[in-house]
Amino acid sequence: MVANEKSGSDLAGSDRAARGVALGPFFVLAILFLAIAAYDLSDGILFLGA
Amino acid sequence: MQIRQLLAGKGWYDLTLSGIAMPGPYVSPWSRLIDAPYVAITWVLSHLMPIEQAVKLAFNLWPPVLMLVFAWFSAGCMKKLMPAGQRPALLHVLVAALAMSYASLEFVPGRIDHHNVQLVTLAAASYGVLCWSVAGGVLMAVALALSVTIGLETLPLITVLWAGLGLAWIGKRPGADDIFRAFSASIAIAAPLATLVFAGPAVMFGVHNDIFSAPYLAAFTGFGLISALAATLLPANAAMATRFAALAIPGLLLLAGIVATMPGVLAGPYAIIDPLSRSLWLEHVDQEHTVLLLIRSGQISATFNLALQVTISLCAGGLALRSLRAGQAGPAVVLAMGVAAFMANLDAFRFIRFPAAILPLFIPQMLGHIASRPPQAQKRLVSIFGAIVLGSACVFQAIASLMPVQRELNAVDAADFLMNDTCSAADRKAMKALPLGRYMVTPAVGLAILEQQVPGVDVADISYHRASPGMRLMFEALYSADPAARKEGLSPFDYVAFCTYPEAAKARFTPPGGSLFEALLKDAANPALIPQPVAGSRHLKLYRIDHDRL
């Protein structure tokens, strides 16, 4: 059973362990989004050196 | 411009943009929700630096702040989609972030656009769905109420989300009672409140096809109340048919009532655009056409994105179905919203950022699922994954190549050149000294003049749909070869301001014979247009209109 498959009574606001902040994914997303923005602002020069 | 004019003292509910006379006033469709953060940041910074510097800094600061909020909710969604106790692998998140590129580009510093806020509201709503709780329902309602206050383009996605929640409630999915009731009651309150605060009573009680106004508000509030009452009053053991009827019958009556009392809403959001502006402007706007045109024009990234999104929809669909059978409807609802965004993108690629923001949320879950399988099964799943990507890419490429099109993406004709901006930096500077009066201009020149904020200088148009009355006069005045139409187009104005074209550009198109556009390009003498000197200009030409000689 995949963990998303929970019985009904568990569902509303349940899974306390999963309530924590997803800090790792957040930082990966934020850093990559910033990198994409920097790439766009520099017309590609920043990463490609073109 | 809207933000600058608000900073300069324009009223909160006064959405008229000064400096545009079509000849009637131009009222912006954008509520104050987009302006408010920029104004607040500018106000704080203005205590530390000159106001102009504070505005520029606010324009560069706010989009990355929104990006952090977007990343926060997106990361939360990715985590909620994972099996309990598991976290998304960072490498998988990295893959998802790359697949979200079309969305993340909306957060580039200096980009003043409503789409970045829309993406934040959609990410927050998705997170609310995946929480599948009362708090999640409230979060969803607030996010979506703000979303429609910004613009109506997320309406198809919201409809799918609401329908998904309704089906979960009708189908008695575990926890659906609470979230459906919380969402419905909250949106019935949040929608009018957000409209009142950010758009004002005139919008709230008026019928405006292109913005969230009375008819849409009646639908949201009415259906919110119907849903909340049904979820509260019906007993838990009520049959599915009873639940369906409790939503469908009053819902249809409500829609019939809205259509009967406010039939104007049926004309659609672009009703203001006249046939001339529609054929010479709107039909030339790339983003109003299918994303398949991007593929047709050779953009490999568009092909790859579409193929990847199909693959995500199918693979995540399988996982969402398993969750649904096990009683959890949240992933299926979010996925349905992502698929709706994908379909909308096939219709018009103004939607391109929405599927790119929603569907990749499922990538860490999918890759995590593959990684959890034995090596042999992993190889099989990766092969299937690759085959779907390649297969759908080929299908999209074939459809894009073979489909009949009225107009290629990179096709340009005289009307496109007319809308082009050929004013130089020197011309923009020279615009500050333009004499007071009403100006017949092309939309690009109009925007350039408007940006100089010269009091008493009003332009005919800018290239936004609500400026269509001015654009129609502009096409009649400059593009039409009919002298009567030209006279009518020029009649409300004192001057014609025009930026001439470089010779290389002129060689690429033929203006309509006998039009004023042709005469202006050739710098031909016209008795009705009396040249006026403009100090310091390069391409900018100014003519006073002698209406008696038109």
Tab-separated table of N, CA, C and O in Angstrom, chain B residues 192-258:
chain	number	residue	atom	x	y	z
B	192	PRO	N	-16.487	37.877	-2.473
B	192	PRO	CA	-16.956	39.281	-2.443
B	192	PRO	C	-16.025	40.198	-1.666
B	192	PRO	O	-15.834	41.356	-2.046
B	193	LEU	N	-15.411	39.653	-0.606
B	193	LEU	CA	-14.514	40.479	0.208
B	193	LEU	C	-13.300	40.939	-0.610
B	193	LEU	O	-12.934	42.126	-0.618
B	194	ALA	N	-12.688	40.000	-1.329
B	194	ALA	CA	-11.504	40.331	-2.151
B	194	ALA	C	-11.886	41.312	-3.255
B	194	ALA	O	-11.130	42.250	-3.556
B	195	THR	N	-13.071	41.115	-3.851
B	195	THR	CA	-13.504	42.027	-4.918
B	195	THR	C	-13.720	43.427	-4.364
B	195	THR	O	-13.312	44.418	-4.987
B	196	LEU	N	-14.353	43.495	-3.195
B	196	LEU	CA	-14.629	44.810	-2.598
B	196	LEU	C	-13.327	45.534	-2.252
B	196	LEU	O	-13.157	46.721	-2.545
B	197	VAL	N	-12.377	44.798	-1.665
B	197	VAL	CA	-11.131	45.437	-1.226
B	197	VAL	C	-10.261	45.844	-2.418
B	197	VAL	O	-9.724	46.949	-2.456
B	198	PHE	N	-10.111	44.963	-3.385
B	198	PHE	CA	-9.124	45.215	-4.441
B	198	PHE	C	-9.685	45.799	-5.735
B	198	PHE	O	-8.930	46.269	-6.576
B	199	ALA	N	-11.006	45.723	-5.933
B	199	ALA	CA	-11.562	46.270	-7.172
B	199	ALA	C	-12.624	47.340	-6.910
B	199	ALA	O	-12.800	48.230	-7.727
B	200	GLY	N	-13.357	47.226	-5.800
B	200	GLY	CA	-14.304	48.283	-5.430
B	200	GLY	C	-15.746	47.973	-5.782
B	200	GLY	O	-16.032	47.067	-6.562
B	201	PRO	N	-16.677	48.771	-5.231
B	201	PRO	CA	-18.116	48.528	-5.425
B	201	PRO	C	-18.544	48.612	-6.897
B	201	PRO	O	-19.423	47.872	-7.323
B	202	ALA	N	-17.922	49.520	-7.667
B	202	ALA	CA	-18.339	49.683	-9.068
B	202	ALA	C	-18.116	48.394	-9.848
B	202	ALA	O	-18.917	48.025	-10.714
B	203	VAL	N	-17.031	47.701	-9.555
B	203	VAL	CA	-16.758	46.417	-10.218
B	203	VAL	C	-17.655	45.337	-9.629
B	203	VAL	O	-18.239	44.514	-10.344
B	204	MET	N	-17.790	45.376	-8.321
B	204	MET	CA	-18.553	44.350	-7.603
B	204	MET	C	-20.004	44.271	-8.081
B	204	MET	O	-20.564	43.189	-8.216
B	205	PHE	N	-20.597	45.427	-8.347
B	205	PHE	CA	-22.018	45.446	-8.717
B	205	PHE	C	-22.230	45.697	-10.213
B	205	PHE	O	-23.367	45.827	-10.658
B	206	GLY	N	-21.181	45.777	-10.982
B	206	GLY	CA	-21.314	46.019	-12.423
B	206	GLY	C	-21.158	44.726	-13.208
B	206	GLY	O	-20.655	43.733	-12.709
B	207	VAL	N	-21.611	44.767	-14.469
B	207	VAL	CA	-21.433	43.606	-15.351
B	207	VAL	C	-20.272	43.924	-16.295
B	207	VAL	O	-20.398	44.731	-17.204
B	208	HIS	N	-19.137	43.324	-16.032
B	208	HIS	CA	-17.951	43.504	-16.870
B	208	HIS	C	-17.525	42.112	-17.325
B	208	HIS	O	-17.177	41.268	-16.505
B	209	ASN	N	-17.547	41.912	-18.648
B	209	ASN	CA	-17.288	40.563	-19.158
B	209	ASN	C	-15.887	40.066	-18.877
B	209	ASN	O	-15.660	38.873	-18.767
B	210	ASP	N	-14.929	40.974	-18.824
B	210	ASP	CA	-13.530	40.554	-18.807
B	210	ASP	C	-12.898	40.547	-17.415
B	210	ASP	O	-11.709	40.254	-17.299
B	211	ILE	N	-13.633	40.905	-16.394
B	211	ILE	CA	-13.079	40.870	-15.035
B	211	ILE	C	-14.090	40.251	-14.075
B	211	ILE	O	-15.275	40.146	-14.382
B	212	PHE	N	-13.605	39.876	-12.908
B	212	PHE	CA	-14.463	39.253	-11.899
B	212	PHE	C	-15.407	40.314	-11.349
B	212	PHE	O	-15.026	41.109	-10.490
B	213	SER	N	-16.632	40.324	-11.876
B	213	SER	CA	-17.613	41.344	-11.493
B	213	SER	C	-18.924	40.650	-11.127
B	213	SER	O	-18.935	39.436	-10.884
B	214	ALA	N	-20.028	41.387	-11.112
B	214	ALA	CA	-21.302	40.884	-10.557
B	214	ALA	C	-21.695	39.465	-11.006
B	214	ALA	O	-21.999	38.635	-10.150
B	215	PRO	N	-21.719	39.165	-12.324
B	215	PRO	CA	-22.186	37.820	-12.694
B	215	PRO	C	-21.297	36.693	-12.151
B	215	PRO	O	-21.799	35.680	-11.669
B	216	TYR	N	-19.994	36.897	-12.241
B	216	TYR	CA	-19.062	35.872	-11.747
B	216	TYR	C	-19.144	35.782	-10.216
B	216	TYR	O	-19.098	34.699	-9.636
B	217	LEU	N	-19.255	36.938	-9.600
B	217	LEU	CA	-19.341	36.992	-8.136
B	217	LEU	C	-20.613	36.284	-7.654
B	217	LEU	O	-20.573	35.514	-6.676
B	218	ALA	N	-21.716	36.517	-8.380
B	218	ALA	CA	-22.978	35.851	-8.018
B	218	ALA	C	-22.813	34.337	-8.129
B	218	ALA	O	-23.300	33.584	-7.273
B	219	ALA	N	-22.114	33.888	-9.182
B	219	ALA	CA	-21.916	32.449	-9.371
B	219	ALA	C	-21.058	31.869	-8.240
B	219	ALA	O	-21.388	30.828	-7.663
B	220	PHE	N	-19.967	32.545	-7.897
B	220	PHE	CA	-19.064	32.032	-6.852
B	220	PHE	C	-19.755	32.029	-5.489
B	220	PHE	O	-19.725	31.036	-4.772
B	221	THR	N	-20.352	33.171	-5.152
B	221	THR	CA	-20.981	33.277	-3.836
B	221	THR	C	-22.181	32.341	-3.748
B	221	THR	O	-22.351	31.614	-2.762
B	222	GLY	N	-23.011	32.362	-4.808
B	222	GLY	CA	-24.215	31.536	-4.821
B	222	GLY	C	-23.885	30.057	-4.738
B	222	GLY	O	-24.427	29.332	-3.897
B	223	PHE	N	-22.952	29.621	-5.579
B	223	PHE	CA	-22.638	28.191	-5.578
B	223	PHE	C	-21.871	27.800	-4.315
B	223	PHE	O	-22.013	26.675	-3.828
B	224	GLY	N	-21.106	28.744	-3.785
B	224	GLY	CA	-20.435	28.494	-2.504
B	224	GLY	C	-21.455	28.234	-1.407
B	224	GLY	O	-21.322	27.282	-0.627
B	225	LEU	N	-22.505	29.068	-1.381
B	225	LEU	CA	-23.549	28.904	-0.352
B	225	LEU	C	-24.331	27.611	-0.562
B	225	LEU	O	-24.606	26.877	0.399
B	226	ILE	N	-24.673	27.338	-1.830
B	226	ILE	CA	-25.406	26.096	-2.141
B	226	ILE	C	-24.596	24.883	-1.671
B	226	ILE	O	-25.115	23.974	-1.003
B	227	SER	N	-23.304	24.878	-2.006
B	227	SER	CA	-22.439	23.737	-1.652
B	227	SER	C	-22.300	23.610	-0.145
B	227	SER	O	-22.374	22.510	0.409
B	228	ALA	N	-22.087	24.765	0.523
B	228	ALA	CA	-21.893	24.731	1.980
B	228	ALA	C	-23.156	24.235	2.675
B	228	ALA	O	-23.088	23.414	3.599
B	229	LEU	N	-24.321	24.708	2.193
B	229	LEU	CA	-25.593	24.283	2.806
B	229	LEU	C	-25.823	22.785	2.578
B	229	LEU	O	-26.213	22.058	3.503
B	230	ALA	N	-25.568	22.342	1.341
B	230	ALA	CA	-25.775	20.919	1.029
B	230	ALA	C	-24.871	20.051	1.902
B	230	ALA	O	-25.309	19.042	2.459
B	231	ALA	N	-23.596	20.480	2.034
B	231	ALA	CA	-22.640	19.679	2.822
B	231	ALA	C	-22.980	19.705	4.311
B	231	ALA	O	-22.627	18.793	5.050
B	232	THR	N	-23.692	20.754	4.746
B	232	THR	CA	-24.029	20.870	6.170
B	232	THR	C	-25.345	20.151	6.489
B	232	THR	O	-25.446	19.456	7.500
B	233	LEU	N	-26.343	20.327	5.604
B	233	LEU	CA	-27.696	19.851	5.936
B	233	LEU	C	-27.944	18.387	5.587
B	233	LEU	O	-28.716	17.716	6.268
B	234	LEU	N	-27.291	17.920	4.516
B	234	LEU	CA	-27.579	16.528	4.132
B	234	LEU	C	-26.937	15.562	5.127
B	234	LEU	O	-25.787	15.758	5.532
B	235	PRO	N	-27.653	14.510	5.520
B	235	PRO	CA	-27.052	13.544	6.451
B	235	PRO	C	-25.898	12.775	5.790
B	235	PRO	O	-25.843	12.673	4.563
B	236	ALA	N	-25.013	12.258	6.612
B	236	ALA	CA	-23.824	11.563	6.097
B	236	ALA	C	-24.212	10.360	5.243
B	236	ALA	O	-23.471	9.980	4.325
B	237	ASN	N	-25.369	9.779	5.503
B	237	ASN	CA	-25.746	8.579	4.738
B	237	ASN	C	-26.623	8.910	3.523
B	237	ASN	O	-27.213	8.007	2.924
B	238	ALA	N	-26.726	10.191	3.169
B	238	ALA	CA	-27.531	10.567	1.995
B	238	ALA	C	-26.965	9.894	0.744
B	238	ALA	O	-25.740	9.809	0.583
B	239	ALA	N	-27.864	9.436	-0.125
B	239	ALA	CA	-27.427	8.722	-1.337
B	239	ALA	C	-26.668	9.671	-2.267
B	239	ALA	O	-26.856	10.892	-2.207
B	240	MET	N	-25.840	9.070	-3.117
B	240	MET	CA	-25.037	9.884	-4.041
B	240	MET	C	-25.942	10.685	-4.984
B	240	MET	O	-25.655	11.833	-5.304
B	241	ALA	N	-27.057	10.066	-5.419
B	241	ALA	CA	-27.983	10.768	-6.322
B	241	ALA	C	-28.584	11.997	-5.621
B	241	ALA	O	-28.744	13.056	-6.234
B	242	THR	N	-28.876	11.858	-4.331
B	242	THR	CA	-29.436	12.979	-3.569
B	242	THR	C	-28.411	14.101	-3.471
B	242	THR	O	-28.730	15.285	-3.634
B	243	ARG	N	-27.177	13.710	-3.199
B	243	ARG	CA	-26.102	14.710	-3.088
B	243	ARG	C	-25.923	15.447	-4.421
B	243	ARG	O	-25.778	16.668	-4.457
B	244	PHE	N	-25.933	14.671	-5.516
B	244	PHE	CA	-25.773	15.277	-6.839
B	244	PHE	C	-26.911	16.270	-7.107
B	244	PHE	O	-26.675	17.401	-7.539
B	245	ALA	N	-28.134	15.837	-6.810
B	245	ALA	CA	-29.304	16.697	-7.054
B	245	ALA	C	-29.245	17.950	-6.182
B	245	ALA	O	-29.635	19.039	-6.626
B	246	ALA	N	-28.735	17.812	-4.970
B	246	ALA	CA	-28.656	18.959	-4.047
B	246	ALA	C	-27.711	20.038	-4.567
B	246	ALA	O	-27.852	21.215	-4.222
B	247	LEU	N	-26.746	19.638	-5.387
B	247	LEU	CA	-25.849	20.637	-5.994
B	247	LEU	C	-26.351	21.069	-7.371
B	247	LEU	O	-26.339	22.260	-7.703
B	248	ALA	N	-26.769	20.088	-8.167
B	248	ALA	CA	-27.078	20.373	-9.573
B	248	ALA	C	-28.328	21.237	-9.741
B	248	ALA	O	-28.314	22.197	-10.527
B	249	ILE	N	-29.401	20.910	-9.024
B	249	ILE	CA	-30.674	21.625	-9.267
B	249	ILE	C	-30.568	23.103	-8.878
B	249	ILE	O	-30.782	23.987	-9.715
B	250	PRO	N	-30.190	23.423	-7.621
B	250	PRO	CA	-30.056	24.867	-7.310
B	250	PRO	C	-28.925	25.526	-8.107
B	250	PRO	O	-29.020	26.711	-8.432
B	251	GLY	N	-27.888	24.750	-8.428
B	251	GLY	CA	-26.773	25.309	-9.214
B	251	GLY	C	-27.235	25.748	-10.589
B	251	GLY	O	-26.888	26.842	-11.060
B	252	LEU	N	-28.037	24.897	-11.248
B	252	LEU	CA	-28.541	25.242	-12.585
B	252	LEU	C	-29.512	26.425	-12.512
B	252	LEU	O	-29.505	27.295	-13.382
B	253	LEU	N	-30.345	26.436	-11.463
B	253	LEU	CA	-31.268	27.572	-11.286
B	253	LEU	C	-30.494	28.873	-11.105
B	253	LEU	O	-30.847	29.922	-11.649
B	254	LEU	N	-29.413	28.782	-10.334
B	254	LEU	CA	-28.570	29.966	-10.109
B	254	LEU	C	-27.976	30.463	-11.438
B	254	LEU	O	-28.041	31.662	-11.753
B	255	LEU	N	-27.426	29.530	-12.225
B	255	LEU	CA	-26.845	29.921	-13.515
B	255	LEU	C	-27.901	30.534	-14.425
B	255	LEU	O	-27.644	31.545	-15.093
B	256	ALA	N	-29.094	29.919	-14.444
B	256	ALA	CA	-30.175	30.455	-15.279
B	256	ALA	C	-30.545	31.867	-14.823
B	256	ALA	O	-30.766	32.761	-15.653
B	257	GLY	N	-30.580	32.074	-13.511
B	257	GLY	CA	-30.899	33.396	-12.966
B	257	GLY	C	-29.845	34.420	-13.369
B	257	GLY	O	-30.178	35.565	-13.736
B	258	ILE	N	-28.578	34.029	-13.324
B	258	ILE	CA	-27.484	34.953	-13.688
B	258	ILE	C	-27.581	35.324	-15.168
B	258	ILE	O	-27.487	36.497	-15.543
